[in-house]
N, CA, C and O of each residue as an XYZ file, in Angstrom:
864
protein
N     -63.813    -28.454     43.599
C     -64.206    -28.614     44.846
C     -63.583    -27.850     45.924
O     -62.400    -28.079     46.174
N     -64.208    -26.992     46.580
C     -63.576    -26.159     47.530
C     -63.518    -26.865     48.892
O     -64.390    -27.691     49.160
N     -62.497    -26.573     49.805
C     -62.179    -27.198     51.003
C     -62.225    -26.192     52.150
O     -61.476    -25.216     52.129
N     -63.062    -26.397     53.127
C     -63.256    -25.413     54.234
C     -62.568    -26.200     55.406
O     -62.817    -27.393     55.580
N     -61.677    -25.491     56.224
C     -61.110    -25.934     57.406
C     -61.880    -25.184     58.632
O     -61.916    -23.969     58.830
N     -62.447    -26.147     59.354
C     -63.329    -25.726     60.607
C     -62.555    -25.930     61.855
O     -62.282    -27.088     62.170
N     -62.155    -24.912     62.630
C     -61.504    -25.065     63.950
C     -62.370    -24.638     64.948
O     -62.987    -23.580     64.817
N     -62.498    -25.406     66.023
C     -63.187    -24.996     67.308
C     -62.205    -25.007     68.463
O     -61.300    -25.841     68.431
N     -62.293    -24.186     69.450
C     -61.290    -24.301     70.504
C     -62.108    -24.122     71.935
O     -61.504    -24.198     73.005
N     -63.355    -23.907     71.870
C     -64.049    -23.760     73.252
C     -64.068    -25.051     73.958
O     -64.140    -26.110     73.334
N     -64.000    -24.989     75.340
C     -64.067    -26.114     76.094
C     -65.496    -26.421     76.590
O     -65.675    -27.314     77.418
N     -66.510    -25.693     76.094
C     -67.809    -25.848     76.597
C     -68.790    -26.650     75.711
O     -70.004    -26.481     75.827
N     -68.275    -27.499     74.849
C     -68.940    -28.311     74.181
C     -70.253    -27.811     73.425
O     -70.255    -26.837     72.673
N     -71.383    -28.604     73.717
C     -72.542    -28.072     72.851
C     -73.157    -26.801     73.613
O     -74.129    -26.285     73.063
N     -72.748    -26.290     74.700
C     -73.074    -25.140     75.349
C     -72.283    -23.854     74.862
O     -72.548    -22.690     75.166
N     -71.278    -24.294     74.057
C     -70.476    -23.050     73.476
C     -71.123    -22.102     72.533
O     -71.669    -22.554     71.526
N     -71.110    -20.928     72.753
C     -71.580    -19.878     71.684
C     -70.826    -19.856     70.536
O     -71.361    -19.766     69.432
N     -69.631    -19.929     70.686
C     -68.625    -19.870     69.418
C     -68.968    -21.051     68.601
O     -69.172    -20.885     67.398
N     -69.061    -22.345     69.179
C     -69.217    -23.459     68.319
C     -70.719    -23.533     67.636
O     -70.955    -24.239     66.656
N     -71.568    -22.816     68.204
C     -72.927    -22.789     67.674
C     -72.802    -21.952     66.259
O     -73.217    -22.358     65.174
N     -72.229    -20.865     66.473
C     -71.871    -19.900     65.307
C     -71.067    -20.614     64.160
O     -71.360    -20.512     62.969
N     -70.067    -21.313     64.636
C     -69.068    -21.873     63.603
C     -69.854    -23.051     62.980
O     -69.576    -23.362     61.822
N     -70.812    -23.734     63.649
C     -71.587    -24.832     63.132
C     -72.527    -24.216     62.131
O     -72.669    -24.759     61.035
N     -73.243    -23.005     62.470
C     -74.078    -22.292     61.523
C     -73.364    -22.103     60.248
O     -73.872    -22.435     59.177
N     -72.083    -21.527     60.354
C     -71.252    -21.225     59.232
C     -70.922    -22.490     58.365
O     -70.989    -22.465     57.136
N     -70.608    -23.458     58.997
C     -70.308    -24.718     58.306
C     -71.664    -25.280     57.574
O     -71.603    -25.616     56.392
N     -72.674    -25.355     58.180
C     -73.923    -25.733     57.615
C     -74.331    -25.000     56.361
O     -74.607    -25.576     55.309
N     -74.353    -23.703     56.537
C     -74.683    -22.752     55.301
C     -73.639    -23.008     54.208
O     -73.985    -22.945     53.029
N     -72.362    -23.297     54.554
C     -71.281    -23.491     53.647
C     -71.719    -24.861     52.957
O     -71.797    -24.888     51.729
N     -71.984    -25.904     53.646
C     -72.368    -27.237     53.042
C     -73.703    -27.273     52.207
O     -73.824    -27.959     51.192
N     -74.679    -26.485     52.718
C     -75.961    -26.274     52.020
C     -75.674    -25.671     50.567
O     -76.216    -26.054     49.530
N     -74.807    -24.747     50.675
C     -74.450    -23.956     49.403
C     -73.487    -24.848     48.399
O     -73.670    -24.816     47.182
N     -72.537    -25.576     48.952
C     -71.549    -26.223     48.393
C     -71.378    -27.608     48.831
O     -70.376    -28.029     49.410
N     -72.591    -28.411     48.468
C     -72.620    -29.806     49.129
C     -71.392    -30.771     48.498
O     -71.006    -31.787     49.075
N     -70.915    -30.355     47.391
C     -69.805    -31.249     46.905
C     -68.447    -30.966     47.406
O     -67.428    -31.588     47.109
N     -68.566    -29.797     48.326
C     -67.100    -29.380     48.898
C     -66.758    -30.412     50.021
O     -67.549    -31.260     50.434
N     -65.497    -30.234     50.456
C     -64.883    -30.963     51.674
C     -64.743    -30.096     52.881
O     -64.563    -28.893     52.691
N     -64.805    -30.565     54.121
C     -64.605    -30.019     55.271
C     -63.565    -30.791     55.981
O     -63.545    -32.022     55.978
N     -62.697    -30.046     56.592
C     -61.535    -30.649     57.378
C     -61.854    -30.075     58.866
O     -61.846    -28.861     59.069
N     -62.113    -30.942     59.813
C     -62.594    -30.442     61.167
C     -61.508    -30.807     62.338
O     -61.092    -31.948     62.540
N     -61.141    -29.704     63.034
C     -60.269    -29.910     64.230
C     -60.999    -29.390     65.500
O     -61.401    -28.227     65.473
N     -61.194    -30.103     66.547
C     -61.580    -29.748     67.765
C     -60.538    -29.635     68.760
O     -60.098    -30.638     69.322
N     -60.088    -28.378     69.028
C     -58.701    -28.066     69.777
C     -58.908    -28.387     71.254
O     -57.946    -28.500     72.014
N     -60.142    -28.528     71.645
C     -60.409    -28.735     73.056
C     -60.545    -30.240     73.322
O     -59.959    -30.749     74.277
N     -61.300    -30.945     72.503
C     -61.409    -32.413     72.557
C     -60.109    -33.157     72.083
O     -59.720    -34.205     72.599
N     -59.540    -32.577     71.153
C     -58.233    -33.222     70.782
C     -57.126    -32.032     70.549
O     -56.889    -31.528     69.452
N     -56.510    -31.686     71.755
C     -55.546    -30.509     71.573
C     -54.363    -31.121     71.021
O     -54.002    -32.297     71.060
N     -53.743    -29.952     70.421
C     -52.423    -30.336     69.870
C     -51.416    -29.869     70.922
O     -51.695    -28.942     71.683
N     -50.195    -30.540     70.966
C     -49.240    -30.276     71.995
C     -48.717    -28.890     71.702
O     -48.769    -28.366     70.589
N     -48.164    -28.289     72.885
C     -47.599    -27.053     72.639
C     -46.189    -27.152     71.934
O     -45.448    -28.099     72.199
N     -45.859    -26.268     71.125
C     -44.617    -26.461     70.430
C     -43.445    -26.434     71.233
O     -43.268    -25.596     72.118
N     -42.556    -27.430     70.912
C     -41.332    -27.564     71.789
C     -40.128    -27.420     70.697
O     -40.264    -27.401     69.474
N     -38.933    -27.324     71.433
C     -37.793    -26.893     70.831
C     -37.400    -27.915     69.562
O     -36.982    -27.458     68.499
N     -37.560    -29.191     69.767
C     -37.260    -30.062     68.751
C     -38.225    -29.955     67.566
O     -37.811    -30.159     66.425
N     -39.322    -29.684     67.776
C     -40.444    -29.599     66.646
C     -40.081    -28.208     65.980
O     -40.055    -28.139     64.751
N     -39.841    -27.259     66.645
C     -39.674    -25.756     66.145
C     -38.379    -25.844     65.330
O     -38.472    -25.452     64.167
N     -37.201    -26.289     65.740
C     -36.017    -26.170     64.958
C     -35.890    -27.073     63.872
O     -35.026    -26.958     63.002
N     -36.912    -28.146     63.922
C     -36.725    -29.089     62.728
C     -37.136    -28.411     61.517
O     -36.740    -28.856     60.440
N     -37.923    -27.333     61.562
C     -38.573    -26.703     60.394
C     -37.426    -25.908     59.645
O     -37.625    -25.411     58.537
N     -36.237    -25.817     60.296
C     -35.158    -25.100     59.580
C     -34.193    -26.033     59.028
O     -33.120    -25.601     58.609
N     -34.499    -27.412     58.983
C     -33.692    -28.483     58.543
C     -34.343    -29.069     57.230
O     -35.527    -29.387     57.122
N     -33.436    -29.155     56.309
C     -34.132    -29.859     55.065
C     -34.708    -31.214     55.423
O     -34.084    -31.956     56.181
N     -35.869    -31.560     54.907
C     -36.478    -32.848     55.157
C     -35.719    -33.985     55.054
O     -35.886    -34.911     55.848
N     -34.799    -34.037     54.062
C     -34.043    -35.115     53.836
C     -32.847    -35.389     54.764
O     -32.235    -36.456     54.804
N     -32.593    -34.312     55.495
C     -31.514    -34.177     56.318
C     -31.916    -34.195     57.768
O     -31.022    -34.066     58.604
N     -33.180    -34.342     58.164
C     -33.658    -34.541     59.496
C     -33.279    -35.757     60.156
O     -33.142    -36.788     59.496
N     -33.100    -35.734     61.378
C     -32.939    -36.950     62.116
C     -34.262    -37.697     62.208
O     -35.275    -37.042     61.964
N     -34.392    -39.040     62.542
C     -35.609    -39.574     62.899
C     -36.290    -38.900     63.834
O     -37.484    -38.710     63.600
N     -35.809    -38.463     64.895
C     -36.401    -37.821     65.996
C     -37.098    -36.305     65.512
O     -38.161    -35.822     65.903
N     -36.241    -35.812     64.650
C     -36.774    -34.419     64.065
C     -38.009    -34.698     63.173
O     -39.029    -34.012     63.233
N     -37.845    -35.755     62.341
C     -39.027    -36.152     61.554
C     -40.103    -36.544     62.203
O     -41.184    -36.223     61.709
N     -40.094    -37.202     63.256
C     -41.299    -37.781     64.066
C     -41.921    -36.487     64.776
O     -43.132    -36.285     64.862
N     -40.970    -35.678     65.251
C     -41.632    -34.464     65.956
C     -42.138    -33.358     65.075
O     -42.861    -32.496     65.575
N     -41.787    -33.307     63.686
C     -42.309    -32.367     62.835
C     -43.585    -32.883     62.091
O     -44.251    -32.086     61.430
N     -43.914    -34.115     62.180
C     -44.895    -34.793     61.539
C     -46.325    -34.169     61.553
O     -47.042    -33.960     60.574
N     -46.632    -33.874     63.084
C     -48.019    -33.249     63.298
C     -47.871    -31.875     62.869
O     -48.901    -31.400     62.390
N     -46.891    -31.132     62.913
C     -46.752    -29.729     62.428
C     -46.915    -29.820     60.959
O     -47.577    -28.941     60.408
N     -46.415    -30.735     60.286
C     -46.644    -30.746     58.755
C     -48.043    -31.211     58.431
O     -48.513    -30.926     57.329
N     -48.745    -31.907     59.307
C     -50.109    -32.286     59.075
C     -51.045    -31.018     59.153
O     -51.887    -30.753     58.295
N     -50.803    -30.279     60.263
C     -51.447    -28.900     60.425
C     -51.098    -27.924     59.437
O     -52.000    -27.219     58.984
N     -50.007    -27.791     59.065
C     -49.708    -26.862     58.097
C     -50.316    -27.353     56.640
O     -50.743    -26.484     55.881
N     -50.354    -28.679     56.264
C     -50.818    -29.132     55.136
C     -52.452    -28.902     55.075
O     -53.050    -28.680     54.022
N     -53.000    -28.979     56.211
C     -54.381    -28.796     56.258
C     -54.818    -27.323     56.126
O     -55.893    -27.037     55.598
N     -54.009    -26.430     56.590
C     -54.293    -25.051     56.498
C     -54.132    -24.681     55.102
O     -54.944    -23.904     54.599
N     -53.006    -25.237     54.308
C     -52.756    -24.905     53.019
C     -53.602    -25.527     51.966
O     -53.751    -25.081     50.829
N     -54.106    -26.531     52.428
C     -55.112    -27.251     51.465
C     -56.488    -26.587     51.321
O     -57.160    -26.636     50.291
N     -56.897    -25.862     52.636
C     -58.177    -25.307     52.747
C     -58.274    -23.883     51.793
O     -57.388    -23.033     51.698
N     -59.538    -23.878     51.154
C     -59.825    -22.623     50.534
C     -60.410    -21.465     51.220
O     -60.477    -20.338     50.728
N     -60.893    -21.854     52.561
C     -61.399    -21.047     53.379
C     -61.317    -21.666     54.713
O     -61.343    -22.890     54.836
N     -61.201    -20.731     55.884
C     -61.112    -21.175     57.191
C     -62.121    -20.536     58.039
O     -62.370    -19.343     57.870
N     -62.758    -21.260     58.986
C     -63.511    -20.743     59.942
C     -62.980    -21.045     61.350
O     -62.749    -22.216     61.650
N     -62.799    -20.174     62.121
C     -62.178    -20.392     63.628
C     -63.035    -20.008     64.651
O     -63.454    -18.851     64.624
N     -63.427    -20.861     65.680
C     -64.093    -20.487     66.889
C     -63.021    -20.150     67.683
O     -62.076    -20.920     67.857
N     -63.109    -18.860     68.267
C     -62.102    -18.225     69.209
C     -62.699    -17.589     70.290
O     -62.625    -16.362     70.348
N     -63.296    -18.231     71.181
C     -63.793    -17.438     72.441
C     -62.690    -16.752     73.216
O     -61.533    -17.168     73.279
N     -63.184    -15.602     73.833
C     -62.342    -14.824     74.789
C     -62.188    -15.480     76.011
O     -63.211    -15.549     76.692
N     -61.114    -16.007     76.488
C     -60.701    -16.521     77.784
C     -59.715    -15.688     78.410
O     -58.684    -15.361     77.823
N     -60.019    -15.297     79.695
C     -59.166    -14.366     80.408
C     -58.495    -13.376     79.525
O     -57.298    -13.098     79.606
N     -59.309    -12.875     78.704
C     -58.876    -11.519     77.830
C     -57.982    -11.857     76.600
O     -57.425    -11.019     75.890
N     -57.921    -13.320     76.440
C     -57.055    -13.628     75.195
C     -57.853    -14.958     74.621
O     -58.962    -15.354     74.979
N     -56.979    -15.531     73.635
C     -57.507    -16.683     73.071
C     -57.193    -17.829     74.005
O     -56.367    -17.747     74.914
N     -57.978    -19.008     73.692
C     -57.675    -20.319     74.432
C     -56.271    -20.748     74.164
O     -55.700    -20.474     73.108
N     -55.715    -21.433     75.148
C     -54.408    -22.042     75.034
C     -54.334    -23.001     73.947
O     -53.267    -23.181     73.359
N     -55.561    -23.729     73.590
C     -55.530    -24.707     72.587
C     -55.353    -24.078     71.026
O     -54.744    -24.592     70.088
N     -56.031    -22.891     71.056
C     -55.780    -22.226     69.677
C     -54.475    -21.433     69.661
O     -54.009    -21.158     68.555
N     -53.856    -21.049     70.721
C     -52.543    -20.477     70.589
C     -51.573    -21.482     70.219
O     -50.677    -21.253     69.406
N     -51.768    -22.817     70.918
C     -50.799    -23.879     70.429
C     -50.936    -24.161     68.951
O     -49.902    -24.368     68.318
N     -52.122    -24.192     68.326
C     -52.330    -24.417     67.010
C     -51.628    -23.427     66.178
O     -50.918    -23.788     65.239
N     -51.801    -22.179     66.491
C     -51.248    -21.127     65.809
C     -49.732    -21.147     65.930
O     -49.023    -20.625     65.069
N     -49.255    -21.739     66.979
C     -47.742    -21.598     67.218
C     -47.132    -22.655     66.119
O     -46.101    -22.389     65.502
N     -47.894    -23.933     65.921
C     -47.379    -24.802     64.826
C     -47.703    -24.235     63.375
O     -46.989    -24.565     62.428
N     -48.772    -23.390     63.212
C     -49.082    -23.047     61.892
C     -48.070    -22.000     61.520
O     -47.581    -22.036     60.390
N     -47.709    -21.051     62.398
C     -46.826    -19.929     62.033
C     -45.428    -20.350     61.789
O     -44.687    -20.558     62.750
N     -44.977    -20.503     60.454
C     -43.724    -21.174     60.300
C     -42.859    -20.387     59.387
O     -43.224    -20.213     58.224
N     -41.693    -19.876     59.844
C     -40.806    -19.022     59.049
C     -40.274    -19.704     57.884
O     -39.891    -20.871     57.962
N     -40.229    -19.003     56.755
C     -39.956    -19.579     55.336
C     -40.797    -20.294     54.711
O     -40.587    -20.826     53.621
N     -42.031    -20.373     55.497
C     -43.227    -21.210     54.745
C     -44.378    -20.439     54.558
O     -45.012    -20.629     53.519
N     -44.822    -19.500     55.463
C     -45.776    -18.838     55.557
C     -45.583    -17.289     56.092
O     -46.365    -16.359     55.897
N     -44.465    -17.259     56.743
C     -44.052    -15.878     57.225
C     -42.637    -15.767     56.700
O     -41.974    -16.749     56.368
N     -42.166    -14.377     56.638
C     -40.804    -14.102     56.365
C     -40.311    -15.014     55.081
O     -39.284    -15.691     55.125
N     -41.116    -14.948     54.015
C     -40.942    -15.658     52.956
C     -41.459    -14.839     51.702
O     -42.424    -14.104     51.912
N     -40.925    -14.878     50.406
C     -41.582    -14.322     49.409
C     -42.742    -14.878     48.696
O     -43.357    -14.229     47.850
N     -43.044    -16.101     49.043
C     -44.079    -16.917     48.629
C     -44.863    -17.536     49.791
O     -44.900    -18.761     49.909
N     -45.505    -16.708     50.672
C     -46.151    -17.271     51.763
C     -47.352    -18.125     51.413
O     -48.248    -17.694     50.688
N     -47.360    -19.206     51.880
C     -48.528    -20.235     51.458
C     -49.921    -20.017     51.823
O     -50.779    -20.744     51.322
N     -50.251    -19.064     52.671
C     -51.445    -18.820     53.135
C     -52.052    -17.478     52.686
O     -53.229    -17.187     52.898
N     -51.170    -16.677     52.050
C     -51.451    -15.379     51.809
C     -52.933    -15.135     50.967
O     -53.119    -15.783     49.937
N     -53.860    -14.276     51.401
C     -55.013    -14.192     50.569
C     -56.011    -15.116     50.929
O     -57.143    -14.885     50.504
N     -55.792    -16.307     51.756
C     -56.881    -17.117     51.908
C     -57.849    -16.488     52.895
O     -57.451    -15.797     53.833
N     -59.307    -16.779     52.629
C     -60.327    -16.045     53.501
C     -60.472    -16.758     54.815
O     -60.537    -17.987     54.850
N     -60.526    -15.962     55.970
C     -60.686    -16.808     57.192
C     -61.760    -15.914     57.932
O     -61.657    -14.688     57.903
N     -62.768    -16.534     58.580
C     -63.703    -15.944     59.408
C     -63.553    -16.425     60.838
O     -63.691    -17.617     61.113
N     -63.257    -15.458     61.795
C     -63.180    -15.764     63.146
C     -64.486    -15.364     63.828
O     -65.043    -14.277     63.672
N     -64.952    -16.458     64.676
C     -66.040    -16.136     65.669
C     -65.336    -15.872     67.136
O     -65.001    -16.799     67.874
N     -65.198    -14.784     67.384
C     -64.742    -14.260     68.688
C     -65.762    -13.955     69.611
O     -66.098    -12.783     69.782
N     -66.396    -15.068     70.349
C     -67.325    -14.721     71.392
C     -66.770    -14.298     72.776
O     -65.615    -14.567     73.107
N     -67.653    -13.615     73.584
C     -67.203    -13.132     74.739
C     -68.268    -12.985     75.735
O     -69.332    -12.510     75.339
N     -68.144    -13.329     77.008
C     -69.138    -13.297     77.945
C     -69.715    -11.926     78.314
O     -70.881    -11.877     78.708
N     -68.985    -10.811     78.215
C     -69.508     -9.477     78.245
C     -69.187     -8.775     77.015
O     -69.054     -9.376     75.949
N     -69.045     -7.385     77.148
C     -68.740     -6.493     76.071
C     -67.523     -5.744     76.162
O     -67.121     -5.268     77.224
N     -66.855     -5.618     74.927
C     -65.522     -4.811     75.176
C     -65.629     -3.710     74.148
O     -64.592     -3.256     73.665
N     -66.820     -3.246     73.777
C     -67.131     -2.202     72.737
C     -66.784     -0.778     73.442
O     -66.825     -0.560     74.653
N     -66.461      0.070     72.497
C     -66.188      1.395     73.090
C     -67.367      1.999     74.011
O     -68.527      2.051     73.604
N     -66.968      2.457     75.307
C     -67.792      3.008     76.030
C     -68.328      2.109     77.211
O     -69.078      2.482     78.113
N     -67.780      0.816     77.022
C     -68.009     -0.132     78.104
C     -67.012     -0.070     79.114
O     -65.953      0.508     78.869
N     -67.227     -0.610     80.255
C     -66.132     -0.677     81.365
C     -64.949     -1.642     80.847
O     -63.860     -1.506     81.404
N     -65.057     -2.494     79.946
C     -63.958     -3.483     79.588
C     -63.401     -2.934     78.302
O     -62.489     -3.567     77.769
N     -63.801     -1.939     77.799
C     -63.227     -1.513     76.430
C     -61.647     -1.471     76.666
O     -61.111     -0.990     77.664
N     -61.012     -2.038     75.611
C     -59.487     -1.962     75.586
C     -59.000     -3.217     76.287
O     -57.783     -3.390     76.210
N     -59.698     -4.128     76.957
C     -59.134     -5.325     77.674
C     -59.348     -6.611     76.699
O     -59.140     -7.739     77.144
N     -59.712     -6.434     75.536
C     -59.779     -7.544     74.573
C     -58.505     -7.731     74.026
O     -58.051     -6.850     73.296
N     -57.811     -8.810     74.279
C     -56.335     -8.973     73.733
C     -56.554    -10.306     72.719
O     -55.585    -10.977     72.362
N     -57.793    -10.586     72.338
C     -57.761    -11.787     71.464
C     -57.991    -11.199     69.999
O     -57.219    -11.574     69.116
N     -58.935    -10.365     69.716
C     -59.201     -9.909     68.262
C     -57.934     -9.168     67.830
O     -57.509     -9.504     66.725
N     -57.185     -8.139     68.545
C     -56.082     -7.555     68.231
C     -55.015     -8.565     67.799
O     -54.457     -8.486     66.704
N     -54.746     -9.545     68.727
C     -53.642    -10.580     68.454
C     -54.156    -11.348     67.267
O     -53.316    -11.697     66.439
N     -55.456    -11.670     67.061
C     -55.510    -12.508     65.697
C     -55.542    -11.726     64.503
O     -55.452    -12.283     63.409
N     -55.673    -10.362     64.617
C     -55.646     -9.623     63.473
C     -54.160     -9.454     63.059
O     -53.783     -9.402     61.889
N     -53.411     -9.379     64.080
C     -51.780     -9.198     63.803
C     -51.247    -10.617     63.247
O     -50.425    -10.633     62.330
N     -51.705    -11.733     63.790
C     -51.007    -12.919     63.274
C     -51.571    -13.395     62.167
O     -50.826    -13.802     61.276
N     -52.983    -13.441     61.996
C     -53.607    -13.831     60.796
C     -53.397    -12.932     59.534
O     -52.893    -13.321     58.480
N     -53.881    -11.608     59.809
C     -53.881    -10.694     58.704
C     -52.554    -10.185     58.376
O     -52.128    -10.322     57.230
N     -51.792     -9.549     59.375
C     -50.522     -8.711     59.183
C     -49.346     -9.722     58.931
O     -48.435     -9.414     58.162
N     -49.365    -10.737     59.476
C     -48.132    -11.797     59.401
C     -48.390    -12.928     58.384
O     -47.532    -13.241     57.559
N     -49.549    -13.511     58.459
C     -49.790    -14.618     57.595
C     -50.390    -14.149     56.296
O     -50.397    -14.916     55.334
N     -50.893    -12.938     56.208
C     -51.603    -12.406     54.970
C     -52.967    -12.766     54.789
O     -53.546    -12.411     53.763
N     -53.563    -13.445     55.689
C     -54.994    -13.995     55.434
C     -55.883    -12.916     55.197
O     -55.499    -11.804     55.558
N     -57.081    -13.033     54.622
C     -58.149    -12.174     54.639
C     -59.161    -12.246     55.663
O     -60.212    -12.860     55.482
N     -58.916    -11.717     56.602
C     -59.806    -11.954     57.939
C     -60.951    -11.052     58.136
O     -60.862     -9.838     57.956
N     -62.070    -11.674     58.521
C     -63.319    -11.043     59.083
C     -63.715    -11.755     60.460
O     -63.517    -12.939     60.735
N     -64.292    -10.826     61.233
C     -64.775    -11.249     62.402
C     -66.048    -11.317     62.630
O     -66.696    -10.538     61.931
N     -66.719    -12.027     63.426
C     -68.049    -12.213     63.951
C     -67.975    -12.108     65.437
O     -67.165    -12.894     65.928
N     -68.576    -11.381     66.240
C     -68.401    -11.131     67.668
C     -69.825    -11.255     68.328
O     -70.584    -10.302     68.504
N     -70.076    -12.539     68.661
C     -71.316    -12.790     69.715
C     -70.779    -12.198     71.115
O     -69.730    -12.595     71.623
N     -71.506    -11.323     71.621
C     -71.025    -10.849     72.936
C     -72.151    -11.015     73.976
O     -73.251    -11.439     73.624
N     -71.879    -10.674     75.291
C     -72.811    -10.631     76.377
C     -73.283    -12.175     76.571
O     -74.387    -12.377     77.076
N     -72.600    -13.083     76.243
C     -73.104    -14.577     76.184
C     -73.439    -15.046     77.603
O     -74.168    -16.031     77.725
N     -72.936    -14.378     78.753
C     -73.113    -14.749     79.974
C     -74.193    -14.071     80.704
O     -74.379    -14.224     81.911
N     -74.914    -13.304     79.927
C     -76.156    -12.393     80.401
C     -77.186    -13.378     80.924
O     -77.672    -13.154     82.032
N     -77.567    -14.444     80.238
C     -78.642    -15.140     80.769
C     -78.267    -15.979     82.028
O     -79.140    -16.414     82.779
N     -76.998    -16.179     82.221
C     -76.617    -16.911     83.416
C     -76.569    -16.123     84.581
O     -76.577    -16.764     85.632
N     -76.520    -14.877     84.665
C     -76.199    -14.126     85.849
C     -77.441    -13.164     86.136
O     -77.868    -12.460     85.221
N     -77.934    -13.136     87.216
C     -78.911    -12.235     87.606
C     -78.398    -10.632     87.414
O     -79.043     -9.732     86.877
N     -77.247    -10.555     87.925
C     -76.552     -9.176     87.636
C     -76.639     -8.551     86.221
O     -76.591     -7.339     86.008
N     -76.773     -9.507     85.283
C     -76.618     -9.150     83.827
C     -78.047     -9.338     83.123
O     -78.116     -9.369     81.895
N     -79.089     -9.451     83.863
C     -80.364     -9.733     83.276
C     -80.881     -8.794     82.455
O     -81.605     -9.106     81.509
N     -80.506     -7.355     82.782
C     -80.961     -6.273     81.960
C     -80.252     -6.401     80.499
O     -80.661     -5.731     79.551
N     -79.251     -7.234     80.394
C     -78.486     -7.218     79.260
C     -78.967     -8.273     78.306
O     -78.551     -8.296     77.147
N     -79.826     -9.139     78.759
C     -80.331    -10.273     78.092
C     -80.852     -9.982     76.573
O     -80.617    -10.762     75.650
N     -81.561     -8.810     76.425
C     -82.128     -8.413     74.974
C     -80.832     -8.119     74.098
O     -80.761     -8.481     72.923
N     -79.853     -7.463     74.729
C     -78.720     -7.148     73.812
C     -77.843     -8.404     73.493
O     -77.110     -8.505     72.509
N     -78.025     -9.344     74.468
C     -77.282    -10.624     74.061
C     -78.061    -11.455     72.938
O     -77.471    -12.147     72.109
N     -79.246    -11.334     72.991
C     -80.189    -11.889     72.105
C     -79.964    -11.216     70.660
O     -79.880    -11.916     69.652
N     -79.880     -9.941     70.627
C     -79.774     -9.159     69.509
C     -78.344     -9.481     68.890
O     -78.228     -9.547     67.666
N     -77.360     -9.663     69.648
C     -76.008    -10.025     69.326
C     -75.803    -11.458     68.672
O     -75.113    -11.676     67.676
N     -76.555    -12.446     69.438
C     -76.634    -13.769     68.843
C     -77.358    -13.926     67.532
O     -77.016    -14.725     66.660
N     -78.408    -13.087     67.455
C     -79.215    -13.111     66.142
C     -78.337    -12.746     65.074
O     -78.211    -13.436     64.063
N     -77.675    -11.583     65.297
C     -76.738    -10.974     64.276
C     -75.720    -11.772     63.955
O     -75.414    -11.828     62.764
N     -74.973    -12.560     64.922
C     -73.895    -13.357     64.690
C     -74.270    -14.449     63.727
O     -73.642    -14.669     62.691
N     -75.363    -15.144     64.136
C     -75.943    -16.245     63.117
C     -76.237    -15.792     61.727
O     -75.932    -16.485     60.756
N     -76.841    -14.611     61.622
C     -76.960    -14.085     60.263
C     -75.707    -13.816     59.562
O     -75.584    -14.096     58.370
N     -74.808    -13.305     60.226
C     -73.474    -13.098     59.547
C     -72.824    -14.181     59.161
O     -72.230    -14.236     58.084
N     -72.881    -15.243     60.091
C     -72.251    -16.508     59.667
C     -72.831    -17.039     58.445
O     -72.104    -17.422     57.529
N     -74.136    -17.085     58.375
C     -74.800    -17.834     57.267
C     -74.475    -17.002     56.049
O     -74.215    -17.610     55.011
N     -74.458    -15.666     56.054
C     -74.369    -14.855     54.888
C     -72.804    -14.948     54.307
O     -72.575    -15.028     53.100
N     -71.837    -14.928     55.250
C     -70.319    -14.967     54.974
C     -70.266    -16.418     54.502
O     -69.662    -16.488     53.432
N     -70.657    -17.482     54.903
C     -70.485    -18.784     54.407
C     -71.034    -18.955     53.017
O     -70.411    -19.543     52.133
N     -72.229    -18.416     52.856
C     -72.905    -18.601     51.487
C     -72.049    -17.706     50.440
O     -71.757    -18.143     49.327
N     -71.710    -16.552     50.842
C     -70.854    -15.765     49.864
C     -69.549    -16.522     49.488
O     -69.209    -16.657     48.313
N     -68.890    -16.971     50.452
C     -67.634    -17.760     50.216
C     -67.761    -18.815     49.345
O     -67.039    -18.952     48.358
N     -68.872    -19.763     49.741
C     -68.938    -21.019     49.118
C     -69.343    -20.662     47.523
O     -68.832    -21.264     46.578
N     -70.217    -19.724     47.387
C     -70.659    -19.349     45.967
C     -69.465    -18.906     45.329
O     -69.213    -19.419     44.238
N     -68.527    -17.893     45.877
C     -67.422    -17.469     45.189
C     -66.248    -18.549     44.779
O     -65.608    -18.515     43.728
N     -66.115    -19.443     45.758
C     -65.014    -20.535     45.524
C     -65.580    -21.570     44.751
O     -64.772    -22.322     44.205
N     -66.865    -21.799     44.565
C     -67.571    -22.865     43.661
C     -67.468    -22.248     42.307
O     -67.483    -23.036     41.362
N     -67.369    -21.010     42.059
C     -67.609    -20.616     40.660
C     -66.463    -20.796     39.771
O     -66.552    -20.498     38.580
């Protein structure tokens, strides 16, 4: 029985484009693999705290030797790490906010990235695990557009997820999501609709492929 870890970080609730695509991914996964398990975290509705010094340095102390304060501080981090390690696949909703990832997702990643456990170790616990990132954005940052080069979300996530944690990362990019909301972008609505349709199709296809592979 395969386990999917589903992470959302958009503050826009049901109006969120990244949430709609991660939901489509999850539904396709569950349809294909109904006996599987899903672990869900909504980092906007239930944010994890920013990583503090007590929690961070507790990771370098043997669990048997931690003080009660260190053990209490590390408990949530251990829970988040255990969830990521228990998952056979991960889907992350990562909308582009102010040219980067949401603060909630960054806080989650700060807890997940742990020296000696999944980075800077000979046996990283997350290496090879498939992860699909839905990185939605209100405009377009593609080559030839005015904002090209100003996307600091995808390069950052590629660095930490793929290069440092060793995950097998794929991206789905729904773009121009603000086009229906602004008259100045109305000419771009057809491109937004095309991007949205493509994102849903990619989410369903990737989820089905992963569920089938992991269930085999």
